Amino acid sequence: MFYREAGDFKTSYREDSQTFPIKFDRLRFYAVLAIAFGVIPLFINDYWANAVAVPFLIYAIAAIGLNILVGYAGQVSLGTGGFMAVGAYAVYKLMTAFPEVSVFIHVLLAGGITALVGVLFGLPSLRIKGFYLAVATLAAQFFLVWLFNKVPWFYNYSASGQINAPDRTIFGVFVTGAQTSATAKYMFCLVMLTIVAVLARNLTRGTIGRKWMAIRDMDIAAEIIGVNPLTTKMTAFAVSSFFIGIAGALFFAVYLGAAEVGESFGIQKSFLILFMVIIGGLGSIFGSFAGAAFLVLLPVFLKNVLVGMLGWPTDLAAHIELMIVGALIVIFLIAEPHGLAQLWRVAKEKLRLWPFPH
């Protein structure tokens, strides 16, 4: 058997409730961390950083944030792009106003500012739900994009209306700006993703996570047993927006370097993150990673195959990509609503029982 569980005993509740109760899973997790932190930085170049690694890390943070709100708390949101824009413009204003402060602190503060905005737009969830809440968050998306376009203070009265990330360093190494290396971009985003993932995992399996899931499953029953819907929904919006704000700050400062709100954080960005959560699996941290990896790697794969190998036009390959993503969303919603995460869980269970059929 691939999973060696003989002799893997638990002698305390703490051991039994840990994230990876099986020793094989823990060793695999440590191996992935070792490769991510120790091996990939030695070989990564600008192409792989800009095309695959950095977008995956940033989108994984955003997907984790949206998954907390949609998957764990059951609150529909279509305003992810707008909240990412809040994080981007917040970190821009902080970087230009306080150049002596570390950009790491700026990114965290941008997440905090986004959390406050998220709570503000999450207030309608106390009275409405489902489709009506989706429309309310969609209104937040359009309002935030309009606000950042129409108020020149947000982009420091630039004639072009763009925001440009200034050069900033951490421990003497550039992590934003034109002088940033591929390794620095990758490591900064990887550290932020690791912090977010650990924090999200511990929140979702703790008391606050159980409250979120109680509200998601049946809010009236949850209120009867003592769950406060006000604080529970607001904390879900705050934590989700905090992570999404961090993703938006990294997307602007580290990945893009320059951004215009309508192009970089439009409605298509909200749907992209939502598709990642749906394909990866609602209510799963691993699903957020899987969905982000799938939708980041799919365009690269199709471009290399359709354009590079078959010689098809680039616009045709882009349309085929949209068709494939749409078909996959329909298939997952019908055949496997829990997405890639559930397929991974089923595969793990089969490996644990192999070679026995039952």
Short mmCIF file of N, CA, C and O in Angstrom, two decimals, residues 62-191:
data_model
loop_
_atom_site.label_atom_id
_atom_site.label_comp_id
_atom_site.label_asym_id
_atom_site.label_seq_id
_atom_site.Cartn_x
_atom_site.Cartn_y
_atom_site.Cartn_z
N ALA A 62 -5.83 34.91 -3.36
CA ALA A 62 -7.18 35.44 -3.63
C ALA A 62 -8.23 34.35 -3.57
O ALA A 62 -9.33 34.56 -3.03
N ALA A 63 -7.91 33.16 -4.10
CA ALA A 63 -8.87 32.06 -4.08
C ALA A 63 -9.14 31.58 -2.66
O ALA A 63 -10.28 31.23 -2.31
N ILE A 64 -8.12 31.55 -1.82
CA ILE A 64 -8.32 31.18 -0.41
C ILE A 64 -9.25 32.18 0.26
O ILE A 64 -10.18 31.81 1.00
N GLY A 65 -9.03 33.46 -0.01
CA GLY A 65 -9.90 34.49 0.57
C GLY A 65 -11.34 34.34 0.12
O GLY A 65 -12.27 34.38 0.95
N LEU A 66 -11.56 34.16 -1.17
CA LEU A 66 -12.93 34.01 -1.66
C LEU A 66 -13.55 32.70 -1.18
O LEU A 66 -14.75 32.65 -0.90
N ASN A 67 -12.75 31.64 -1.07
CA ASN A 67 -13.27 30.36 -0.61
C ASN A 67 -13.75 30.43 0.84
O ASN A 67 -14.72 29.76 1.21
N ILE A 68 -13.10 31.23 1.65
CA ILE A 68 -13.56 31.41 3.02
C ILE A 68 -14.96 32.02 3.04
O ILE A 68 -15.84 31.58 3.79
N LEU A 69 -15.18 32.99 2.17
CA LEU A 69 -16.48 33.67 2.14
C LEU A 69 -17.55 32.81 1.48
O LEU A 69 -18.66 32.67 2.01
N VAL A 70 -17.24 32.23 0.32
CA VAL A 70 -18.23 31.49 -0.45
C VAL A 70 -18.33 30.03 0.01
O VAL A 70 -19.41 29.50 0.21
N GLY A 71 -17.18 29.38 0.16
CA GLY A 71 -17.17 27.96 0.47
C GLY A 71 -17.44 27.63 1.92
O GLY A 71 -18.17 26.68 2.23
N TYR A 72 -16.86 28.42 2.83
CA TYR A 72 -17.01 28.12 4.25
C TYR A 72 -18.19 28.85 4.89
O TYR A 72 -18.90 28.29 5.71
N ALA A 73 -18.39 30.12 4.52
CA ALA A 73 -19.47 30.90 5.14
C ALA A 73 -20.74 30.94 4.31
O ALA A 73 -21.78 31.37 4.80
N GLY A 74 -20.68 30.50 3.06
CA GLY A 74 -21.88 30.44 2.23
C GLY A 74 -22.41 31.79 1.77
O GLY A 74 -23.59 31.90 1.42
N GLN A 75 -21.56 32.82 1.74
CA GLN A 75 -21.98 34.15 1.30
C GLN A 75 -21.48 34.40 -0.12
O GLN A 75 -20.27 34.39 -0.36
N VAL A 76 -22.37 34.62 -1.05
CA VAL A 76 -22.00 34.78 -2.46
C VAL A 76 -21.35 36.15 -2.67
O VAL A 76 -21.82 37.15 -2.13
N SER A 77 -20.26 36.17 -3.45
CA SER A 77 -19.58 37.43 -3.71
C SER A 77 -19.10 37.47 -5.15
O SER A 77 -18.48 36.52 -5.64
N LEU A 78 -19.38 38.58 -5.83
CA LEU A 78 -18.88 38.83 -7.18
C LEU A 78 -18.04 40.10 -7.23
O LEU A 78 -17.85 40.68 -8.29
N GLY A 79 -17.54 40.53 -6.08
CA GLY A 79 -16.77 41.77 -6.03
C GLY A 79 -15.29 41.57 -5.76
O GLY A 79 -14.62 42.50 -5.30
N THR A 80 -14.77 40.39 -6.08
CA THR A 80 -13.37 40.10 -5.75
C THR A 80 -12.41 41.04 -6.46
O THR A 80 -11.43 41.50 -5.87
N GLY A 81 -12.67 41.34 -7.73
CA GLY A 81 -11.80 42.25 -8.46
C GLY A 81 -11.75 43.63 -7.83
O GLY A 81 -10.68 44.26 -7.74
N GLY A 82 -12.90 44.13 -7.38
CA GLY A 82 -12.93 45.43 -6.72
C GLY A 82 -12.16 45.44 -5.42
O GLY A 82 -11.44 46.41 -5.11
N PHE A 83 -12.25 44.36 -4.64
CA PHE A 83 -11.51 44.29 -3.38
C PHE A 83 -10.01 44.14 -3.63
O PHE A 83 -9.19 44.65 -2.86
N MET A 84 -9.64 43.44 -4.70
CA MET A 84 -8.22 43.40 -5.07
C MET A 84 -7.73 44.79 -5.45
O MET A 84 -6.59 45.17 -5.14
N ALA A 85 -8.59 45.58 -6.11
CA ALA A 85 -8.23 46.95 -6.46
C ALA A 85 -8.02 47.80 -5.21
O ALA A 85 -7.11 48.63 -5.16
N VAL A 86 -8.84 47.58 -4.18
CA VAL A 86 -8.64 48.31 -2.92
C VAL A 86 -7.27 48.00 -2.35
O VAL A 86 -6.54 48.90 -1.91
N GLY A 87 -6.89 46.72 -2.34
CA GLY A 87 -5.56 46.36 -1.84
C GLY A 87 -4.45 46.98 -2.66
O GLY A 87 -3.44 47.44 -2.11
N ALA A 88 -4.63 47.00 -3.99
CA ALA A 88 -3.60 47.56 -4.87
C ALA A 88 -3.43 49.06 -4.64
O ALA A 88 -2.31 49.57 -4.49
N TYR A 89 -4.53 49.79 -4.62
CA TYR A 89 -4.44 51.24 -4.45
C TYR A 89 -4.04 51.60 -3.02
O TYR A 89 -3.37 52.62 -2.80
N ALA A 90 -4.41 50.79 -2.04
CA ALA A 90 -3.99 51.05 -0.67
C ALA A 90 -2.48 50.89 -0.53
O ALA A 90 -1.81 51.73 0.10
N VAL A 91 -1.94 49.81 -1.09
CA VAL A 91 -0.49 49.62 -0.98
C VAL A 91 0.26 50.69 -1.78
O VAL A 91 1.35 51.12 -1.37
N TYR A 92 -0.32 51.16 -2.88
CA TYR A 92 0.32 52.23 -3.65
C TYR A 92 0.39 53.52 -2.84
O TYR A 92 1.45 54.17 -2.79
N LYS A 93 -0.72 53.90 -2.22
CA LYS A 93 -0.72 55.12 -1.41
C LYS A 93 0.24 54.99 -0.22
O LYS A 93 0.93 55.94 0.14
N LEU A 94 0.28 53.81 0.40
CA LEU A 94 1.18 53.62 1.54
C LEU A 94 2.64 53.65 1.11
O LEU A 94 3.49 54.23 1.80
N MET A 95 2.95 53.03 -0.02
CA MET A 95 4.34 53.01 -0.49
C MET A 95 4.84 54.40 -0.86
O MET A 95 6.01 54.71 -0.65
N THR A 96 3.97 55.22 -1.42
CA THR A 96 4.38 56.57 -1.81
C THR A 96 4.38 57.54 -0.63
O THR A 96 5.16 58.49 -0.62
N ALA A 97 3.50 57.31 0.34
CA ALA A 97 3.41 58.22 1.49
C ALA A 97 4.44 57.90 2.56
O ALA A 97 4.93 58.81 3.26
N PHE A 98 4.78 56.62 2.73
CA PHE A 98 5.71 56.20 3.78
C PHE A 98 6.80 55.32 3.17
O PHE A 98 6.83 54.10 3.39
N PRO A 99 7.72 55.92 2.41
CA PRO A 99 8.74 55.10 1.73
C PRO A 99 9.72 54.42 2.68
O PRO A 99 10.38 53.46 2.29
N GLU A 100 9.82 54.92 3.90
CA GLU A 100 10.78 54.32 4.84
C GLU A 100 10.26 53.06 5.51
O GLU A 100 11.03 52.30 6.11
N VAL A 101 8.96 52.79 5.41
CA VAL A 101 8.36 51.61 6.02
C VAL A 101 8.51 50.42 5.08
O VAL A 101 8.44 50.56 3.86
N SER A 102 8.72 49.23 5.64
CA SER A 102 8.90 48.02 4.84
C SER A 102 7.65 47.73 4.00
O SER A 102 6.52 47.90 4.45
N VAL A 103 7.88 47.27 2.78
CA VAL A 103 6.76 46.94 1.89
C VAL A 103 5.97 45.76 2.44
O VAL A 103 4.77 45.61 2.15
N PHE A 104 6.59 44.91 3.23
CA PHE A 104 5.88 43.80 3.86
C PHE A 104 4.77 44.34 4.77
O PHE A 104 3.64 43.84 4.76
N ILE A 105 5.10 45.39 5.54
CA ILE A 105 4.10 46.03 6.41
C ILE A 105 3.03 46.70 5.56
O ILE A 105 1.84 46.66 5.89
N HIS A 106 3.44 47.31 4.45
CA HIS A 106 2.48 47.96 3.57
C HIS A 106 1.46 46.97 3.02
O HIS A 106 0.26 47.27 2.95
N VAL A 107 1.93 45.79 2.64
CA VAL A 107 1.01 44.78 2.09
C VAL A 107 0.01 44.34 3.16
O VAL A 107 -1.19 44.20 2.88
N LEU A 108 0.48 44.13 4.37
CA LEU A 108 -0.42 43.73 5.45
C LEU A 108 -1.43 44.83 5.77
O LEU A 108 -2.61 44.56 6.00
N LEU A 109 -0.96 46.08 5.79
CA LEU A 109 -1.88 47.20 6.04
C LEU A 109 -2.89 47.35 4.91
O LEU A 109 -4.06 47.69 5.16
N ALA A 110 -2.46 47.10 3.68
CA ALA A 110 -3.40 47.14 2.56
C ALA A 110 -4.48 46.08 2.73
O ALA A 110 -5.66 46.31 2.44
N GLY A 111 -4.08 44.90 3.23
CA GLY A 111 -5.08 43.88 3.52
C GLY A 111 -6.05 44.32 4.60
O GLY A 111 -7.25 44.06 4.51
N GLY A 112 -5.53 45.02 5.63
CA GLY A 112 -6.41 45.52 6.69
C GLY A 112 -7.40 46.55 6.19
O GLY A 112 -8.58 46.54 6.57
N ILE A 113 -6.93 47.45 5.32
CA ILE A 113 -7.84 48.46 4.75
C ILE A 113 -8.92 47.78 3.91
O ILE A 113 -10.10 48.14 3.96
N THR A 114 -8.52 46.77 3.13
CA THR A 114 -9.50 46.03 2.33
C THR A 114 -10.51 45.31 3.21
O THR A 114 -11.69 45.19 2.86
N ALA A 115 -10.05 44.82 4.37
CA ALA A 115 -10.97 44.15 5.29
C ALA A 115 -12.05 45.11 5.77
O ALA A 115 -13.24 44.74 5.87
N LEU A 116 -11.67 46.36 6.07
CA LEU A 116 -12.67 47.35 6.49
C LEU A 116 -13.68 47.63 5.37
O LEU A 116 -14.88 47.72 5.62
N VAL A 117 -13.18 47.75 4.14
CA VAL A 117 -14.08 47.98 3.01
C VAL A 117 -14.98 46.76 2.80
O VAL A 117 -16.18 46.89 2.51
N GLY A 118 -14.42 45.56 2.97
CA GLY A 118 -15.21 44.35 2.82
C GLY A 118 -16.33 44.24 3.84
O GLY A 118 -17.45 43.83 3.52
N VAL A 119 -16.04 44.64 5.08
CA VAL A 119 -17.09 44.64 6.11
C VAL A 119 -18.19 45.63 5.76
O VAL A 119 -19.38 45.34 5.93
N LEU A 120 -17.80 46.79 5.24
CA LEU A 120 -18.78 47.80 4.85
C LEU A 120 -19.74 47.26 3.78
O LEU A 120 -20.97 47.42 3.89
N PHE A 121 -19.18 46.62 2.76
CA PHE A 121 -20.03 46.09 1.69
C PHE A 121 -20.66 44.75 2.07
O PHE A 121 -21.53 44.26 1.35
N GLY A 122 -20.22 44.16 3.18
CA GLY A 122 -20.83 42.92 3.65
C GLY A 122 -22.04 43.12 4.53
O GLY A 122 -22.75 42.15 4.83
N LEU A 123 -22.29 44.35 4.93
CA LEU A 123 -23.45 44.62 5.79
C LEU A 123 -24.78 44.17 5.18
O LEU A 123 -25.66 43.69 5.90
N PRO A 124 -24.99 44.30 3.85
CA PRO A 124 -26.27 43.81 3.30
C PRO A 124 -26.51 42.32 3.51
O PRO A 124 -27.66 41.87 3.44
N SER A 125 -25.44 41.54 3.79
CA SER A 125 -25.62 40.10 3.98
C SER A 125 -26.43 39.79 5.22
O SER A 125 -26.93 38.66 5.37
N LEU A 126 -26.60 40.77 6.11
CA LEU A 126 -27.41 40.55 7.31
C LEU A 126 -28.90 40.47 6.97
O LEU A 126 -29.68 39.89 7.73
N ARG A 127 -29.29 41.05 5.85
CA ARG A 127 -30.71 41.07 5.47
C ARG A 127 -31.02 40.30 4.20
O ARG A 127 -32.16 39.91 3.99
N ILE A 128 -30.03 40.13 3.32
CA ILE A 128 -30.28 39.47 2.04
C ILE A 128 -29.29 38.33 1.87
O ILE A 128 -28.26 38.27 2.52
N LYS A 129 -29.63 37.42 0.97
CA LYS A 129 -28.76 36.28 0.71
C LYS A 129 -28.96 35.80 -0.72
O LYS A 129 -29.86 36.27 -1.43
N GLY A 130 -28.08 34.87 -1.13
CA GLY A 130 -28.22 34.27 -2.45
C GLY A 130 -28.02 35.25 -3.59
O GLY A 130 -27.06 36.02 -3.61
N PHE A 131 -28.93 35.23 -4.55
CA PHE A 131 -28.82 36.05 -5.75
C PHE A 131 -28.78 37.54 -5.41
O PHE A 131 -28.03 38.30 -6.03
N TYR A 132 -29.54 37.96 -4.43
CA TYR A 132 -29.59 39.39 -4.08
C TYR A 132 -28.26 39.85 -3.49
O TYR A 132 -27.82 40.97 -3.75
N LEU A 133 -27.62 38.99 -2.69
CA LEU A 133 -26.31 39.34 -2.15
C LEU A 133 -25.27 39.39 -3.27
O LEU A 133 -24.37 40.25 -3.26
N ALA A 134 -25.39 38.48 -4.24
CA ALA A 134 -24.47 38.51 -5.37
C ALA A 134 -24.58 39.83 -6.13
O ALA A 134 -23.56 40.41 -6.53
N VAL A 135 -25.80 40.32 -6.30
CA VAL A 135 -26.00 41.60 -6.99
C VAL A 135 -25.41 42.74 -6.16
O VAL A 135 -24.81 43.68 -6.72
N ALA A 136 -25.55 42.68 -4.84
CA ALA A 136 -25.00 43.73 -3.98
C ALA A 136 -23.48 43.78 -4.08
O ALA A 136 -22.87 44.86 -4.16
N THR A 137 -22.82 42.61 -4.07
CA THR A 137 -21.36 42.60 -4.19
C THR A 137 -20.92 42.97 -5.60
O THR A 137 -19.85 43.57 -5.78
N LEU A 138 -21.75 42.66 -6.60
CA LEU A 138 -21.45 43.09 -7.96
C LEU A 138 -21.50 44.61 -8.06
O LEU A 138 -20.69 45.24 -8.75
N ALA A 139 -22.44 45.21 -7.34
CA ALA A 139 -22.50 46.67 -7.30
C ALA A 139 -21.24 47.25 -6.65
O ALA A 139 -20.73 48.29 -7.08
N ALA A 140 -20.73 46.56 -5.63
CA ALA A 140 -19.47 47.00 -5.00
C ALA A 140 -18.33 46.97 -6.01
O ALA A 140 -17.48 47.88 -6.04
N GLN A 141 -18.30 45.93 -6.85
CA GLN A 141 -17.27 45.82 -7.88
C GLN A 141 -17.29 47.05 -8.80
O GLN A 141 -16.26 47.72 -9.00
N PHE A 142 -18.45 47.37 -9.34
CA PHE A 142 -18.55 48.49 -10.27
C PHE A 142 -18.30 49.83 -9.57
O PHE A 142 -17.69 50.73 -10.14
N PHE A 143 -18.77 49.95 -8.33
CA PHE A 143 -18.57 51.21 -7.61
C PHE A 143 -17.09 51.46 -7.32
O PHE A 143 -16.61 52.59 -7.49
N LEU A 144 -16.38 50.43 -6.89
CA LEU A 144 -14.96 50.61 -6.55
C LEU A 144 -14.13 50.94 -7.78
O LEU A 144 -13.25 51.80 -7.72
N VAL A 145 -14.42 50.28 -8.89
CA VAL A 145 -13.70 50.60 -10.13
C VAL A 145 -13.99 52.04 -10.56
O VAL A 145 -13.08 52.79 -10.96
N TRP A 146 -15.25 52.44 -10.47
CA TRP A 146 -15.61 53.84 -10.80
C TRP A 146 -14.91 54.82 -9.86
O TRP A 146 -14.39 55.86 -10.30
N LEU A 147 -14.85 54.50 -8.57
CA LEU A 147 -14.24 55.39 -7.59
C LEU A 147 -12.76 55.61 -7.89
O LEU A 147 -12.27 56.75 -7.89
N PHE A 148 -12.03 54.52 -8.16
CA PHE A 148 -10.60 54.65 -8.41
C PHE A 148 -10.31 55.31 -9.76
O PHE A 148 -9.21 55.83 -9.96
N ASN A 149 -11.27 55.29 -10.65
CA ASN A 149 -11.10 55.97 -11.94
C ASN A 149 -11.38 57.45 -11.84
O ASN A 149 -10.71 58.27 -12.50
N LYS A 150 -12.36 57.83 -11.02
CA LYS A 150 -12.86 59.20 -11.02
C LYS A 150 -12.23 60.11 -9.97
O LYS A 150 -12.36 61.33 -10.06
N VAL A 151 -11.59 59.55 -8.97
CA VAL A 151 -10.98 60.38 -7.91
C VAL A 151 -9.47 60.39 -8.12
O VAL A 151 -8.79 59.40 -7.85
N PRO A 152 -8.91 61.50 -8.59
CA PRO A 152 -7.47 61.53 -8.92
C PRO A 152 -6.55 61.32 -7.72
O PRO A 152 -5.40 60.93 -7.90
N TRP A 153 -7.04 61.57 -6.51
CA TRP A 153 -6.20 61.40 -5.32
C TRP A 153 -5.67 59.98 -5.21
O TRP A 153 -4.54 59.76 -4.75
N PHE A 154 -6.46 59.01 -5.64
CA PHE A 154 -6.05 57.61 -5.49
C PHE A 154 -4.84 57.28 -6.37
O PHE A 154 -4.04 56.43 -6.01
N TYR A 155 -4.72 57.92 -7.54
CA TYR A 155 -3.55 57.65 -8.38
C TYR A 155 -2.59 58.85 -8.40
O TYR A 155 -1.84 59.05 -9.36
N ASN A 156 -2.61 59.62 -7.30
CA ASN A 156 -1.68 60.75 -7.10
C ASN A 156 -1.68 61.73 -8.27
O ASN A 156 -0.63 62.24 -8.68
N TYR A 157 -2.87 61.97 -8.83
CA TYR A 157 -3.08 62.97 -9.87
C TYR A 157 -2.21 62.71 -11.11
O TYR A 157 -1.79 63.64 -11.79
N SER A 158 -1.95 61.45 -11.40
CA SER A 158 -1.17 61.09 -12.58
C SER A 158 -1.98 61.41 -13.84
O SER A 158 -3.18 61.16 -13.91
N ALA A 159 -1.29 61.93 -14.87
CA ALA A 159 -1.98 62.30 -16.11
C ALA A 159 -2.53 61.08 -16.84
O ALA A 159 -3.57 61.15 -17.49
N SER A 160 -1.85 59.95 -16.71
CA SER A 160 -2.29 58.73 -17.40
C SER A 160 -3.37 57.98 -16.64
O SER A 160 -4.04 57.11 -17.21
N GLY A 161 -3.55 58.28 -15.35
CA GLY A 161 -4.50 57.55 -14.54
C GLY A 161 -3.98 56.22 -14.04
O GLY A 161 -4.70 55.47 -13.38
N GLN A 162 -2.72 55.90 -14.36
CA GLN A 162 -2.11 54.65 -13.90
C GLN A 162 -1.44 54.83 -12.55
O GLN A 162 -1.11 55.94 -12.14
N ILE A 163 -1.22 53.71 -11.87
CA ILE A 163 -0.39 53.70 -10.68
C ILE A 163 0.84 52.85 -10.98
O ILE A 163 0.75 51.81 -11.63
N ASN A 164 1.99 53.30 -10.53
CA ASN A 164 3.26 52.62 -10.78
C ASN A 164 3.94 52.31 -9.46
O ASN A 164 4.08 53.19 -8.61
N ALA A 165 4.36 51.06 -9.30
CA ALA A 165 4.98 50.63 -8.05
C ALA A 165 6.41 51.15 -7.96
O ALA A 165 7.22 50.87 -8.85
N PRO A 166 6.75 51.89 -6.90
CA PRO A 166 8.14 52.33 -6.74
C PRO A 166 9.04 51.18 -6.30
O PRO A 166 8.57 50.12 -5.87
N ASP A 167 10.35 51.39 -6.43
CA ASP A 167 11.31 50.36 -6.02
C ASP A 167 11.35 50.28 -4.50
O ASP A 167 11.56 51.29 -3.82
N ARG A 168 11.18 49.10 -3.97
CA ARG A 168 11.26 48.88 -2.53
C ARG A 168 12.02 47.59 -2.27
O ARG A 168 11.98 46.65 -3.06
N THR A 169 12.71 47.53 -1.13
CA THR A 169 13.54 46.38 -0.79
C THR A 169 13.12 45.78 0.54
O THR A 169 12.50 46.44 1.38
N ILE A 170 13.46 44.50 0.71
CA ILE A 170 13.36 43.79 1.99
C ILE A 170 14.71 43.15 2.25
O ILE A 170 15.17 42.33 1.43
N PHE A 171 15.36 43.53 3.34
CA PHE A 171 16.72 43.06 3.67
C PHE A 171 17.69 43.34 2.53
O PHE A 171 18.57 42.52 2.20
N GLY A 172 17.52 44.50 1.89
CA GLY A 172 18.43 44.91 0.83
C GLY A 172 18.17 44.31 -0.53
O GLY A 172 18.90 44.60 -1.48
N VAL A 173 17.13 43.50 -0.66
CA VAL A 173 16.81 42.86 -1.94
C VAL A 173 15.54 43.51 -2.51
O VAL A 173 14.53 43.62 -1.81
N PHE A 174 15.59 43.92 -3.77
CA PHE A 174 14.42 44.55 -4.39
C PHE A 174 13.32 43.51 -4.58
O PHE A 174 13.54 42.43 -5.12
N VAL A 175 12.11 43.86 -4.11
CA VAL A 175 10.95 42.99 -4.28
C VAL A 175 9.87 43.67 -5.12
O VAL A 175 8.91 43.01 -5.54
N THR A 176 9.96 44.96 -5.35
CA THR A 176 9.07 45.68 -6.26
C THR A 176 9.91 46.58 -7.15
O THR A 176 11.02 46.96 -6.80
N GLY A 177 9.35 46.92 -8.31
CA GLY A 177 10.06 47.80 -9.23
C GLY A 177 10.76 47.03 -10.34
O GLY A 177 10.78 45.79 -10.38
N ALA A 178 11.39 47.78 -11.25
CA ALA A 178 12.00 47.19 -12.44
C ALA A 178 13.24 46.37 -12.12
O ALA A 178 13.65 45.52 -12.91
N GLN A 179 13.88 46.63 -10.97
CA GLN A 179 15.12 45.93 -10.63
C GLN A 179 14.89 44.60 -9.92
O GLN A 179 15.85 43.92 -9.55
N THR A 180 13.64 44.21 -9.73
CA THR A 180 13.34 43.00 -8.98
C THR A 180 13.65 41.76 -9.80
O THR A 180 13.27 41.66 -10.97
N SER A 181 14.34 40.81 -9.19
CA SER A 181 14.66 39.56 -9.86
C SER A 181 13.50 38.58 -9.76
O SER A 181 12.60 38.74 -8.93
N ALA A 182 13.55 37.55 -10.61
CA ALA A 182 12.50 36.54 -10.59
C ALA A 182 12.47 35.80 -9.26
O ALA A 182 11.40 35.51 -8.72
N THR A 183 13.63 35.52 -8.69
CA THR A 183 13.70 34.81 -7.41
C THR A 183 13.09 35.64 -6.29
O THR A 183 12.37 35.11 -5.43
N ALA A 184 13.37 36.95 -6.28
CA ALA A 184 12.82 37.82 -5.23
C ALA A 184 11.30 37.89 -5.32
O ALA A 184 10.60 37.82 -4.30
N LYS A 185 10.76 38.03 -6.54
CA LYS A 185 9.31 38.04 -6.71
C LYS A 185 8.69 36.75 -6.18
O LYS A 185 7.71 36.76 -5.44
N TYR A 186 9.29 35.64 -6.59
CA TYR A 186 8.75 34.33 -6.22
C TYR A 186 8.80 34.13 -4.71
O TYR A 186 7.80 33.70 -4.10
N MET A 187 9.92 34.44 -4.08
CA MET A 187 10.07 34.19 -2.65
C MET A 187 9.14 35.08 -1.82
O MET A 187 8.56 34.63 -0.83
N PHE A 188 8.99 36.35 -2.21
CA PHE A 188 8.11 37.25 -1.47
C PHE A 188 6.67 36.75 -1.53
O PHE A 188 5.99 36.67 -0.50
N CYS A 189 6.21 36.38 -2.72
CA CYS A 189 4.84 35.88 -2.85
C CYS A 189 4.67 34.53 -2.15
O CYS A 189 3.61 34.26 -1.56
N LEU A 190 5.69 33.69 -2.18
CA LEU A 190 5.61 32.38 -1.53
C LEU A 190 5.50 32.53 -0.02
O LEU A 190 4.72 31.81 0.63
N VAL A 191 6.26 33.44 0.55
CA VAL A 191 6.18 33.66 2.01
C VAL A 191 4.79 34.17 2.38
O VAL A 191 4.19 33.70 3.36
#
